[in-house]
Amino acid sequence: MMTSIDKAKKGGISIFALAMLNIVAVVSLRGLPAEAEYGLSSIFYYIFAAVVFLVPVSLVAAELATGWSEKGGVFRWVGEAFGPRLALVAIFMLWIEVTVWFPTALTFGSVSLAFMGPDQSWDQALSQNKFFVLGIVLAIYWLATFIALRGTAAFSKVAKWGGLIGTVIPGIVLIILGFSYLFFSGRPPQVQLSWHDVIPDFSNFNNVVLAASIFLFYAGMEMNAIHVKEVDDAPRNYPIAIAIAAIGTVCVFVLGTLAIAFVIPQKDINLTQSLLVAYDDMFAWAGISWAAPIMAACLALGVLAGVVGWVAGPSSALLVVAKGGYLPRFFQYTNKHGMATHIMMVQAFLVTIISVVFVVLPSVQAAYQILSQLTVVLYLIMYLLMFAAAIHLRYSQPNRPRPYKIPGGDMGMWIIAGVGFSGSLLAFIFSFIPPSQIAVGSPEEYVGFLVVLTVIFVLIPLFIYKARKPHWKDPAVTDFAPFTWEIENVHPGVINPSDKITHTLNQ
């Protein structure tokens, strides 16, 4: 990643380089078993989610990142449109959804470690042991936190090599082995292979419900939107790079999902185990069973790498907001490496509490599904605010220079952001409906758990904003720029005709 950025400083990021940055930022193998439930119809869901979510997120974030490029990310964008109260909700949703996501991602890591044993039956039994899962989840998370606290140099190395060894290589192996199994094993695939199966049975509402989680597969594309400023001829080349990234991402997800569906019968698919079982079965067929524990170790390393990056990223974003005076001084503390120590420690405490939920829920798989859906709900709240902010800013700050601007004028923005908003809202609603394909205990408890926690997490930043004090803002902090409407003495709810570039206002 550093190589691409260094090149950008000299001659701009190429279309291919930007596409690869986005693919690496989004692709993960952890969620593939959930979509393997659908067989060939997973193709439809992946493409649909890419069209109504992945592409809109990428294009909208690019316009926002170039029009309002100061520190703060989604906090800056939502705050420019609706003010700091909703902006604090948006950035808190990003931070808390990652906090909720950690146990689900690390559950996959614990299952990977369980499958390093010599016997698959024993491995499966161990991976279903809730206390084993809890212990590994907490061990990996705290290790990731201590690595992240060592600073950018430490966690970037882990993220770089862990991403390559734990995601890229296993993904390639999965696809190659899966399709080799299909064409050369002589065994019938465990999924129906007919074109009419690509279109889902929409009369079965449960098919749509579980598929809502696919939106989270594509989350994170907005992180690289800042690079649009480094792309030569951005109005032309950026959409091309996004199209390549979207197609590449969809291909990886589709082919990886089908590889699992070829090997694992639909009735036997398990959200936390099926990827590892598929590797075991494929390696056994290929006569290299000894490779299964190695692959399990690689996947566990990939989880550690992903967690290290996500521990540091959103916490650093929240630190910027804290230094702007929107969180108490306690959360503004940094160590000698410049890392948000207190924010990370609070996050670690919350992750520990949430992880203990595994012990009281009916099964590891049920906990996995519930926490995964809560992650989707919280993340989609942020995206709903982002899409709404992009539309609003076209009217409230119409003349603000945007080096990249979604083509088609205001109608183009309405179409792109409107599709993204509608798709996100639909997925948000469906996320509260229990999927019948997966045992989640009592449906009432499932829905109640999601609703109560969602309300609590939304209310927290609202209460913090209401309780904010003037002394929270440190006068010595100069790296958080005021909103443009603050500098120009204009309320964010009224039209501001200013055509000044945002960074010049803060000089």
Short mmCIF file of C-alpha atoms in Angstrom, two decimals:
data_model
loop_
_atom_site.label_atom_id
_atom_site.label_comp_id
_atom_site.label_asym_id
_atom_site.label_seq_id
_atom_site.Cartn_x
_atom_site.Cartn_y
_atom_site.Cartn_z
CA MET A 1 0.00 0.00 0.00
CA MET A 2 2.81 2.39 0.78
CA THR A 3 4.30 1.70 -2.61
CA SER A 4 1.11 2.79 -4.32
CA ILE A 5 0.92 5.94 -2.27
CA ASP A 6 4.55 6.77 -2.90
CA LYS A 7 3.98 6.37 -6.62
CA ALA A 8 0.94 8.60 -6.35
CA LYS A 9 3.11 11.43 -5.04
CA LYS A 10 5.26 11.18 -8.15
CA GLY A 11 2.87 10.46 -10.96
CA GLY A 12 -0.57 9.64 -9.59
CA ILE A 13 -2.23 6.36 -8.74
CA SER A 14 -3.01 4.24 -11.78
CA ILE A 15 -6.46 2.83 -12.46
CA PHE A 16 -5.26 -0.70 -11.72
CA ALA A 17 -3.47 0.31 -8.48
CA LEU A 18 -6.56 2.07 -7.14
CA ALA A 19 -8.75 -0.88 -8.09
CA MET A 20 -6.43 -3.25 -6.20
CA LEU A 21 -6.39 -0.97 -3.14
CA ASN A 22 -10.16 -1.18 -3.01
CA ILE A 23 -10.32 -4.93 -3.59
CA VAL A 24 -7.83 -5.63 -0.78
CA ALA A 25 -9.71 -3.28 1.56
CA VAL A 26 -13.02 -5.09 1.07
CA VAL A 27 -12.37 -8.78 0.37
CA SER A 28 -12.64 -11.21 3.29
CA LEU A 29 -13.29 -14.96 3.28
CA ARG A 30 -14.95 -15.09 6.69
CA GLY A 31 -18.52 -14.55 5.52
CA LEU A 32 -18.57 -16.85 2.49
CA PRO A 33 -20.35 -19.78 4.21
CA ALA A 34 -23.34 -17.53 4.99
CA GLU A 35 -23.91 -16.94 1.28
CA ALA A 36 -23.07 -20.52 0.31
CA GLU A 37 -26.48 -21.28 1.81
CA TYR A 38 -27.96 -19.97 -1.46
CA GLY A 39 -25.90 -21.91 -3.98
CA LEU A 40 -26.04 -20.31 -7.43
CA SER A 41 -28.52 -17.67 -6.29
CA SER A 42 -25.67 -16.14 -4.27
CA ILE A 43 -24.47 -14.73 -7.60
CA PHE A 44 -27.61 -12.61 -7.81
CA TYR A 45 -27.22 -11.31 -4.25
CA TYR A 46 -23.57 -10.39 -4.74
CA ILE A 47 -24.26 -8.50 -7.96
CA PHE A 48 -27.35 -6.81 -6.54
CA ALA A 49 -25.49 -5.61 -3.42
CA ALA A 50 -22.59 -4.37 -5.57
CA VAL A 51 -24.92 -2.31 -7.77
CA VAL A 52 -27.07 -0.82 -5.00
CA PHE A 53 -24.37 -0.46 -2.33
CA LEU A 54 -20.73 -1.01 -3.31
CA VAL A 55 -20.67 1.31 -6.33
CA PRO A 56 -22.77 4.08 -4.70
CA VAL A 57 -20.60 4.03 -1.57
CA SER A 58 -17.44 4.35 -3.65
CA LEU A 59 -18.65 7.22 -5.85
CA VAL A 60 -20.38 9.18 -3.08
CA ALA A 61 -17.39 8.86 -0.74
CA ALA A 62 -15.09 10.07 -3.52
CA GLU A 63 -17.07 13.30 -3.95
CA LEU A 64 -17.25 13.89 -0.21
CA ALA A 65 -13.55 13.14 0.34
CA THR A 66 -12.43 15.59 -2.33
CA GLY A 67 -14.91 18.33 -1.42
CA TRP A 68 -14.22 18.16 2.32
CA SER A 69 -10.80 16.58 2.74
CA GLU A 70 -9.88 17.73 6.24
CA LYS A 71 -9.46 15.18 9.02
CA GLY A 72 -12.57 13.48 10.31
CA GLY A 73 -13.86 11.37 7.42
CA VAL A 74 -17.55 10.57 7.80
CA PHE A 75 -17.72 12.86 10.86
CA ARG A 76 -16.61 15.75 8.66
CA TRP A 77 -19.00 14.90 5.82
CA VAL A 78 -22.12 14.41 7.95
CA GLY A 79 -21.22 17.41 10.09
CA GLU A 80 -20.94 19.68 7.06
CA ALA A 81 -24.46 18.68 6.06
CA PHE A 82 -26.34 18.26 9.34
CA GLY A 83 -24.12 19.58 12.10
CA PRO A 84 -21.96 17.89 14.76
CA ARG A 85 -24.76 16.07 16.63
CA LEU A 86 -25.54 13.65 13.79
CA ALA A 87 -21.88 13.67 12.80
CA LEU A 88 -21.01 12.27 16.22
CA VAL A 89 -23.65 9.57 15.73
CA ALA A 90 -22.10 8.64 12.37
CA ILE A 91 -18.51 8.30 13.61
CA PHE A 92 -19.64 6.51 16.77
CA MET A 93 -21.54 4.00 14.64
CA LEU A 94 -18.32 3.28 12.74
CA TRP A 95 -16.37 2.77 15.95
CA ILE A 96 -18.99 0.73 17.80
CA GLU A 97 -19.87 -1.51 14.84
CA VAL A 98 -16.20 -2.47 14.60
CA THR A 99 -16.26 -3.15 18.33
CA VAL A 100 -19.24 -5.49 17.85
CA TRP A 101 -17.66 -6.99 14.74
CA PHE A 102 -14.48 -8.07 16.52
CA PRO A 103 -16.02 -11.07 18.34
CA THR A 104 -17.56 -12.37 15.09
CA ALA A 105 -14.31 -12.03 13.16
CA LEU A 106 -12.33 -13.55 15.99
CA THR A 107 -14.79 -16.42 16.30
CA PHE A 108 -13.69 -17.35 12.81
CA GLY A 109 -10.08 -17.05 13.96
CA SER A 110 -10.72 -19.36 16.92
CA VAL A 111 -12.39 -21.91 14.63
CA SER A 112 -9.35 -21.71 12.34
CA LEU A 113 -7.05 -22.51 15.25
CA ALA A 114 -9.31 -25.40 16.31
CA PHE A 115 -8.96 -26.89 12.83
CA MET A 116 -5.19 -27.10 13.16
CA GLY A 117 -5.69 -30.47 14.91
CA PRO A 118 -5.13 -33.84 13.22
CA ASP A 119 -8.74 -35.08 13.33
CA GLN A 120 -11.66 -33.21 11.73
CA SER A 121 -14.28 -34.60 14.13
CA TRP A 122 -12.22 -33.52 17.13
CA ASP A 123 -11.57 -30.15 15.48
CA GLN A 124 -15.28 -29.55 14.90
CA ALA A 125 -16.11 -30.45 18.49
CA LEU A 126 -13.44 -28.08 19.79
CA SER A 127 -14.64 -25.25 17.55
CA GLN A 128 -18.13 -25.61 19.08
CA ASN A 129 -16.82 -25.35 22.62
CA LYS A 130 -17.95 -21.88 23.75
CA PHE A 131 -15.25 -21.51 26.38
CA PHE A 132 -12.51 -22.39 23.90
CA VAL A 133 -13.93 -19.83 21.46
CA LEU A 134 -14.17 -17.16 24.17
CA GLY A 135 -10.60 -17.74 25.33
CA ILE A 136 -9.15 -17.53 21.82
CA VAL A 137 -11.28 -14.49 20.91
CA LEU A 138 -9.98 -12.54 23.89
CA ALA A 139 -6.39 -13.71 23.47
CA ILE A 140 -6.20 -12.68 19.81
CA TYR A 141 -8.00 -9.39 20.39
CA TRP A 142 -5.76 -8.28 23.25
CA LEU A 143 -2.69 -9.30 21.26
CA ALA A 144 -3.95 -7.22 18.32
CA THR A 145 -4.55 -4.26 20.65
CA PHE A 146 -1.02 -4.36 22.05
CA ILE A 147 0.38 -4.55 18.51
CA ALA A 148 -1.74 -1.57 17.43
CA LEU A 149 -0.57 0.42 20.45
CA ARG A 150 2.99 0.06 19.17
CA GLY A 151 2.18 2.50 16.39
CA THR A 152 1.76 2.64 12.64
CA ALA A 153 5.04 0.91 11.79
CA ALA A 154 4.15 -2.12 13.90
CA PHE A 155 0.54 -2.70 12.85
CA SER A 156 1.12 -1.86 9.17
CA LYS A 157 3.64 -4.71 8.84
CA VAL A 158 1.24 -7.18 10.45
CA ALA A 159 -1.64 -5.93 8.29
CA LYS A 160 0.40 -6.12 5.08
CA TRP A 161 1.82 -9.61 5.47
CA GLY A 162 -1.15 -10.99 7.35
CA GLY A 163 -3.47 -9.79 4.60
CA LEU A 164 -1.37 -11.48 1.95
CA ILE A 165 -0.86 -14.77 3.81
CA GLY A 166 -4.24 -14.91 5.51
CA THR A 167 -6.62 -13.63 2.81
CA VAL A 168 -5.12 -13.38 -0.67
CA ILE A 169 -3.36 -16.75 -0.79
CA PRO A 170 -6.19 -18.72 0.93
CA GLY A 171 -8.69 -17.08 -1.43
CA ILE A 172 -6.75 -18.17 -4.50
CA VAL A 173 -6.31 -21.69 -3.11
CA LEU A 174 -10.02 -21.95 -2.28
CA ILE A 175 -11.14 -20.98 -5.77
CA ILE A 176 -8.60 -23.16 -7.60
CA LEU A 177 -9.31 -26.24 -5.47
CA GLY A 178 -13.07 -25.70 -5.48
CA PHE A 179 -13.35 -25.57 -9.25
CA SER A 180 -10.79 -28.36 -9.68
CA TYR A 181 -12.98 -30.47 -7.41
CA LEU A 182 -16.00 -29.63 -9.57
CA PHE A 183 -14.40 -30.50 -12.90
CA PHE A 184 -11.97 -33.29 -12.03
CA SER A 185 -13.15 -35.13 -8.91
CA GLY A 186 -15.82 -37.13 -10.70
CA ARG A 187 -18.14 -36.48 -7.76
CA PRO A 188 -21.43 -34.61 -8.11
CA PRO A 189 -21.37 -31.06 -6.72
CA GLN A 190 -23.38 -30.43 -3.57
CA VAL A 191 -25.34 -27.65 -5.28
CA GLN A 192 -27.74 -27.53 -8.22
CA LEU A 193 -26.03 -26.16 -11.36
CA SER A 194 -28.77 -24.78 -13.59
CA TRP A 195 -29.29 -21.24 -14.84
CA HIS A 196 -32.77 -20.88 -13.37
CA ASP A 197 -31.24 -21.34 -9.89
CA VAL A 198 -29.30 -18.08 -10.27
CA ILE A 199 -32.51 -16.09 -9.74
CA PRO A 200 -33.65 -16.47 -6.10
CA ASP A 201 -37.07 -17.68 -5.09
CA PHE A 202 -38.51 -14.36 -3.95
CA SER A 203 -41.68 -16.09 -2.79
CA ASN A 204 -39.55 -17.39 0.09
CA PHE A 205 -39.07 -14.26 2.19
CA ASN A 206 -36.39 -15.93 4.32
CA ASN A 207 -34.05 -15.97 1.33
CA VAL A 208 -34.06 -12.17 1.26
CA VAL A 209 -33.61 -11.81 5.01
CA LEU A 210 -30.34 -13.69 5.38
CA ALA A 211 -28.99 -12.08 2.20
CA ALA A 212 -29.19 -8.63 3.84
CA SER A 213 -25.93 -9.46 5.63
CA ILE A 214 -24.13 -9.41 2.28
CA PHE A 215 -24.03 -5.61 2.41
CA LEU A 216 -21.41 -5.83 5.15
CA PHE A 217 -19.20 -7.81 2.77
CA TYR A 218 -18.74 -4.62 0.75
CA ALA A 219 -18.30 -2.23 3.69
CA GLY A 220 -15.05 -0.28 3.85
CA MET A 221 -14.74 0.93 0.26
CA GLU A 222 -15.16 4.52 1.49
CA MET A 223 -11.83 4.24 3.34
CA ASN A 224 -9.87 4.60 0.10
CA ALA A 225 -11.97 7.46 -1.31
CA ILE A 226 -9.31 9.94 -0.21
CA HIS A 227 -7.01 8.56 -2.92
CA VAL A 228 -9.25 9.98 -5.64
CA LYS A 229 -7.25 13.21 -5.39
CA GLU A 230 -4.16 11.32 -6.47
CA VAL A 231 -5.73 9.82 -9.61
CA ASP A 232 -4.89 11.40 -12.94
CA ASP A 233 -8.01 12.57 -14.78
CA ALA A 234 -10.18 11.53 -11.82
CA PRO A 235 -13.59 12.25 -13.43
CA ARG A 236 -12.79 9.61 -16.07
CA ASN A 237 -10.40 7.20 -14.36
CA TYR A 238 -11.91 6.94 -10.88
CA PRO A 239 -15.23 5.43 -12.03
CA ILE A 240 -13.27 2.98 -14.23
CA ALA A 241 -11.15 1.92 -11.22
CA ILE A 242 -14.30 1.49 -9.14
CA ALA A 243 -15.91 -0.62 -11.87
CA ILE A 244 -12.82 -2.85 -12.01
CA ALA A 245 -12.72 -3.12 -8.21
CA ALA A 246 -16.44 -3.93 -8.05
CA ILE A 247 -16.16 -6.63 -10.72
CA GLY A 248 -13.02 -8.08 -9.13
CA THR A 249 -14.56 -8.12 -5.66
CA VAL A 250 -17.77 -9.73 -6.90
CA CYS A 251 -15.77 -12.39 -8.76
CA VAL A 252 -13.73 -13.30 -5.68
CA PHE A 253 -16.85 -13.52 -3.52
CA VAL A 254 -18.90 -15.46 -6.08
CA LEU A 255 -16.17 -17.96 -6.96
CA GLY A 256 -15.17 -18.47 -3.33
CA THR A 257 -18.76 -18.97 -2.23
CA LEU A 258 -19.44 -21.45 -5.03
CA ALA A 259 -16.25 -23.35 -4.17
CA ILE A 260 -17.68 -23.98 -0.70
CA ALA A 261 -21.13 -24.84 -2.09
CA PHE A 262 -19.58 -27.43 -4.43
CA VAL A 263 -18.14 -29.36 -1.48
CA ILE A 264 -20.44 -28.79 1.51
CA PRO A 265 -24.12 -29.86 1.32
CA GLN A 266 -26.47 -26.96 2.01
CA LYS A 267 -27.99 -28.68 5.05
CA ASP A 268 -24.52 -29.06 6.60
CA ILE A 269 -23.32 -25.48 6.11
CA ASN A 270 -22.16 -23.91 9.37
CA LEU A 271 -21.36 -20.19 9.53
CA THR A 272 -18.21 -20.63 11.59
CA GLN A 273 -16.90 -24.02 10.41
CA SER A 274 -17.81 -24.62 6.76
CA LEU A 275 -14.89 -22.73 5.22
CA LEU A 276 -12.41 -24.85 7.20
CA VAL A 277 -14.34 -28.06 6.49
CA ALA A 278 -14.30 -27.21 2.78
CA TYR A 279 -10.52 -26.79 2.87
CA ASP A 280 -10.17 -30.10 4.72
CA ASP A 281 -12.31 -31.94 2.17
CA MET A 282 -10.57 -30.35 -0.81
CA PHE A 283 -7.10 -31.08 0.51
CA ALA A 284 -8.11 -34.66 1.28
CA TRP A 285 -9.41 -35.09 -2.29
CA ALA A 286 -6.19 -33.60 -3.68
CA GLY A 287 -4.10 -35.96 -1.54
CA ILE A 288 -2.47 -33.19 0.50
CA SER A 289 -4.32 -33.44 3.80
CA TRP A 290 -1.18 -32.21 5.56
CA ALA A 291 -1.89 -28.74 4.11
CA ALA A 292 -5.17 -28.31 6.02
CA PRO A 293 -3.61 -27.27 9.37
CA ILE A 294 -1.28 -24.89 7.52
CA MET A 295 -4.24 -23.24 5.81
CA ALA A 296 -6.06 -22.98 9.14
CA ALA A 297 -3.02 -21.19 10.60
CA CYS A 298 -2.91 -18.83 7.61
CA LEU A 299 -6.58 -17.93 8.05
CA ALA A 300 -6.04 -17.29 11.77
CA LEU A 301 -3.13 -14.97 10.88
CA GLY A 302 -5.38 -13.19 8.40
CA VAL A 303 -7.92 -12.58 11.15
CA LEU A 304 -5.22 -11.16 13.43
CA ALA A 305 -4.03 -8.86 10.63
CA GLY A 306 -7.53 -7.60 9.94
CA VAL A 307 -8.24 -6.99 13.60
CA VAL A 308 -4.98 -5.09 14.13
CA GLY A 309 -5.86 -2.72 11.30
CA TRP A 310 -9.42 -2.20 12.49
CA VAL A 311 -8.34 -1.67 16.10
CA ALA A 312 -6.13 1.21 14.99
CA GLY A 313 -8.23 2.75 12.19
CA PRO A 314 -11.63 3.69 13.69
CA SER A 315 -10.02 4.44 17.07
CA SER A 316 -7.70 6.94 15.37
CA ALA A 317 -10.71 8.49 13.60
CA LEU A 318 -12.54 8.82 16.91
CA LEU A 319 -9.41 10.38 18.44
CA VAL A 320 -9.52 13.15 15.81
CA VAL A 321 -13.13 13.86 16.77
CA ALA A 322 -12.26 13.79 20.47
CA LYS A 323 -9.52 16.38 19.92
CA GLY A 324 -12.10 18.56 18.22
CA GLY A 325 -13.79 18.88 21.62
CA TYR A 326 -16.59 16.38 21.07
CA LEU A 327 -15.41 13.83 23.63
CA PRO A 328 -14.02 14.29 27.17
CA ARG A 329 -10.29 14.90 27.60
CA PHE A 330 -9.93 11.33 28.89
CA PHE A 331 -10.45 10.02 25.34
CA GLN A 332 -7.86 12.40 23.87
CA TYR A 333 -4.91 10.73 25.57
CA THR A 334 -2.26 9.23 23.30
CA ASN A 335 0.89 7.23 24.03
CA LYS A 336 4.37 7.99 22.74
CA HIS A 337 3.48 6.36 19.41
CA GLY A 338 0.55 8.73 18.92
CA MET A 339 -2.04 5.97 19.35
CA ALA A 340 -5.42 6.50 21.04
CA THR A 341 -4.60 4.56 24.20
CA HIS A 342 -7.69 5.28 26.28
CA ILE A 343 -10.09 4.81 23.36
CA MET A 344 -8.49 1.46 22.56
CA MET A 345 -8.67 0.36 26.19
CA VAL A 346 -12.35 1.26 26.41
CA GLN A 347 -12.91 -0.65 23.19
CA ALA A 348 -11.04 -3.66 24.56
CA PHE A 349 -13.22 -3.61 27.67
CA LEU A 350 -16.38 -3.54 25.52
CA VAL A 351 -15.12 -6.33 23.26
CA THR A 352 -14.45 -8.45 26.34
CA ILE A 353 -18.00 -7.92 27.63
CA ILE A 354 -19.62 -8.60 24.24
CA SER A 355 -17.52 -11.72 23.78
CA VAL A 356 -18.83 -13.15 27.04
CA VAL A 357 -22.27 -13.15 25.37
CA PHE A 358 -21.09 -16.30 23.60
CA VAL A 359 -21.37 -18.17 26.89
CA VAL A 360 -25.07 -17.35 27.44
CA LEU A 361 -26.49 -17.58 23.91
CA PRO A 362 -27.77 -20.96 22.61
CA SER A 363 -24.74 -21.73 20.45
CA VAL A 364 -21.60 -20.25 18.95
CA GLN A 365 -23.35 -20.14 15.57
CA ALA A 366 -26.34 -18.27 17.00
CA ALA A 367 -24.08 -15.72 18.70
CA TYR A 368 -22.13 -15.35 15.47
CA GLN A 369 -25.30 -14.61 13.48
CA ILE A 370 -26.78 -12.17 16.00
CA LEU A 371 -23.59 -10.16 16.41
CA SER A 372 -23.03 -10.18 12.64
CA GLN A 373 -26.49 -8.71 12.10
CA LEU A 374 -25.94 -6.09 14.81
CA THR A 375 -22.75 -5.08 13.03
CA VAL A 376 -24.71 -4.68 9.78
CA VAL A 377 -27.39 -2.57 11.47
CA LEU A 378 -24.91 -0.18 13.09
CA TYR A 379 -22.75 0.18 9.99
CA LEU A 380 -25.80 0.86 7.80
CA ILE A 381 -26.87 3.73 10.08
CA MET A 382 -23.56 5.38 9.26
CA TYR A 383 -24.03 4.76 5.54
CA LEU A 384 -27.57 6.13 5.60
CA LEU A 385 -26.24 9.35 7.13
CA MET A 386 -23.42 9.49 4.58
CA PHE A 387 -25.73 9.11 1.57
CA ALA A 388 -28.15 11.69 2.98
CA ALA A 389 -25.27 14.10 3.64
CA ALA A 390 -24.01 13.83 0.05
CA ILE A 391 -27.43 14.75 -1.34
CA HIS A 392 -27.93 17.56 1.17
CA LEU A 393 -24.52 19.12 0.45
CA ARG A 394 -25.35 19.40 -3.26
CA TYR A 395 -27.98 21.96 -2.16
CA SER A 396 -26.54 23.50 1.03
CA GLN A 397 -23.01 23.98 -0.42
CA PRO A 398 -23.63 23.83 -4.18
CA ASN A 399 -20.58 25.84 -5.22
CA ARG A 400 -18.00 24.17 -3.00
CA PRO A 401 -15.24 22.87 -5.33
CA ARG A 402 -15.19 19.10 -5.64
CA PRO A 403 -12.22 17.73 -7.64
CA TYR A 404 -14.30 14.62 -8.22
CA LYS A 405 -18.02 15.09 -8.75
CA ILE A 406 -20.60 12.42 -9.53
CA PRO A 407 -21.64 13.11 -13.14
CA GLY A 408 -25.16 14.03 -14.16
CA GLY A 409 -25.59 17.07 -11.96
CA ASP A 410 -28.00 16.93 -9.03
CA MET A 411 -30.02 14.23 -10.78
CA GLY A 412 -26.90 12.06 -11.00
CA MET A 413 -26.36 12.48 -7.26
CA TRP A 414 -29.98 11.66 -6.53
CA ILE A 415 -29.76 8.48 -8.61
CA ILE A 416 -26.43 7.22 -7.21
CA ALA A 417 -26.90 8.27 -3.57
CA GLY A 418 -30.62 7.51 -3.72
CA VAL A 419 -29.99 3.95 -4.84
CA GLY A 420 -27.37 3.54 -2.10
CA PHE A 421 -29.69 5.02 0.54
CA SER A 422 -32.64 2.86 -0.54
CA GLY A 423 -30.55 -0.32 -0.66
CA SER A 424 -29.05 0.43 2.75
CA LEU A 425 -32.47 1.16 4.24
CA LEU A 426 -33.88 -2.08 2.84
CA ALA A 427 -30.97 -4.10 4.24
CA PHE A 428 -31.31 -2.26 7.56
CA ILE A 429 -34.96 -3.28 7.90
CA PHE A 430 -34.36 -6.89 6.84
CA SER A 431 -31.54 -7.21 9.36
CA PHE A 432 -34.06 -7.24 12.20
CA ILE A 433 -35.88 -10.30 10.86
CA PRO A 434 -34.53 -13.65 12.14
CA PRO A 435 -33.38 -15.96 9.32
CA SER A 436 -35.14 -19.33 9.41
CA GLN A 437 -32.10 -21.09 7.92
CA ILE A 438 -30.06 -20.58 11.10
CA ALA A 439 -30.99 -21.54 14.65
CA VAL A 440 -30.84 -18.34 16.70
CA GLY A 441 -32.87 -19.42 19.71
CA SER A 442 -36.06 -17.51 20.39
CA PRO A 443 -36.99 -15.18 17.47
CA GLU A 444 -38.41 -12.70 19.98
CA GLU A 445 -35.14 -12.62 21.93
CA TYR A 446 -33.20 -12.28 18.66
CA VAL A 447 -35.20 -9.22 17.57
CA GLY A 448 -35.26 -7.77 21.07
CA PHE A 449 -31.49 -8.12 21.40
CA LEU A 450 -30.93 -6.26 18.12
CA VAL A 451 -33.48 -3.50 18.78
CA VAL A 452 -32.39 -2.75 22.34
CA LEU A 453 -28.68 -2.65 21.55
CA THR A 454 -29.24 -0.55 18.42
CA VAL A 455 -31.24 2.02 20.40
CA ILE A 456 -28.64 2.10 23.17
CA PHE A 457 -25.74 2.58 20.76
CA VAL A 458 -27.54 5.40 18.91
CA LEU A 459 -28.46 7.17 22.15
CA ILE A 460 -24.92 7.10 23.56
CA PRO A 461 -23.42 9.70 21.15
CA LEU A 462 -26.55 11.85 21.49
CA PHE A 463 -26.14 11.91 25.27
CA ILE A 464 -22.42 12.63 24.93
CA TYR A 465 -23.12 15.55 22.59
CA LYS A 466 -25.73 16.97 24.96
CA ALA A 467 -23.32 16.66 27.90
CA ARG A 468 -20.30 18.19 26.12
CA LYS A 469 -18.36 20.87 27.97
CA PRO A 470 -16.24 23.79 26.67
CA HIS A 471 -13.14 22.49 28.47
CA TRP A 472 -13.24 19.33 26.33
CA LYS A 473 -11.68 21.40 23.56
CA ASP A 474 -7.94 21.70 24.04
CA PRO A 475 -6.77 25.11 22.73
CA ALA A 476 -3.38 23.59 21.96
CA VAL A 477 -4.89 21.20 19.41
CA THR A 478 -4.58 22.64 15.91
CA ASP A 479 -5.01 19.58 13.70
CA PHE A 480 -8.84 19.55 13.79
CA ALA A 481 -10.28 22.11 11.41
CA PRO A 482 -13.68 23.72 12.09
CA PHE A 483 -16.51 22.98 9.70
CA THR A 484 -16.73 25.33 6.71
CA TRP A 485 -20.10 26.66 7.87
CA GLU A 486 -18.54 27.51 11.24
CA ILE A 487 -15.76 29.52 9.60
CA GLU A 488 -18.16 31.31 7.28
CA ASN A 489 -20.80 31.86 10.01
CA VAL A 490 -23.51 29.96 8.19
CA HIS A 491 -25.87 27.40 9.73
CA PRO A 492 -25.49 23.93 8.15
CA GLY A 493 -29.22 23.87 7.42
CA VAL A 494 -29.19 26.87 5.05
CA ILE A 495 -27.68 27.42 1.61
CA ASN A 496 -24.06 28.57 1.65
CA PRO A 497 -23.04 29.95 -1.78
CA SER A 498 -19.31 29.97 -0.94
CA ASP A 499 -17.06 28.64 -3.70
CA LYS A 500 -13.86 28.55 -1.68
CA ILE A 501 -11.82 25.35 -1.41
CA THR A 502 -12.24 23.95 2.10
CA HIS A 503 -8.57 23.67 3.01
CA THR A 504 -7.96 27.34 2.15
CA LEU A 505 -10.55 28.39 4.71
CA ASN A 506 -8.46 26.89 7.50
CA GLN A 507 -5.19 28.57 6.60
#
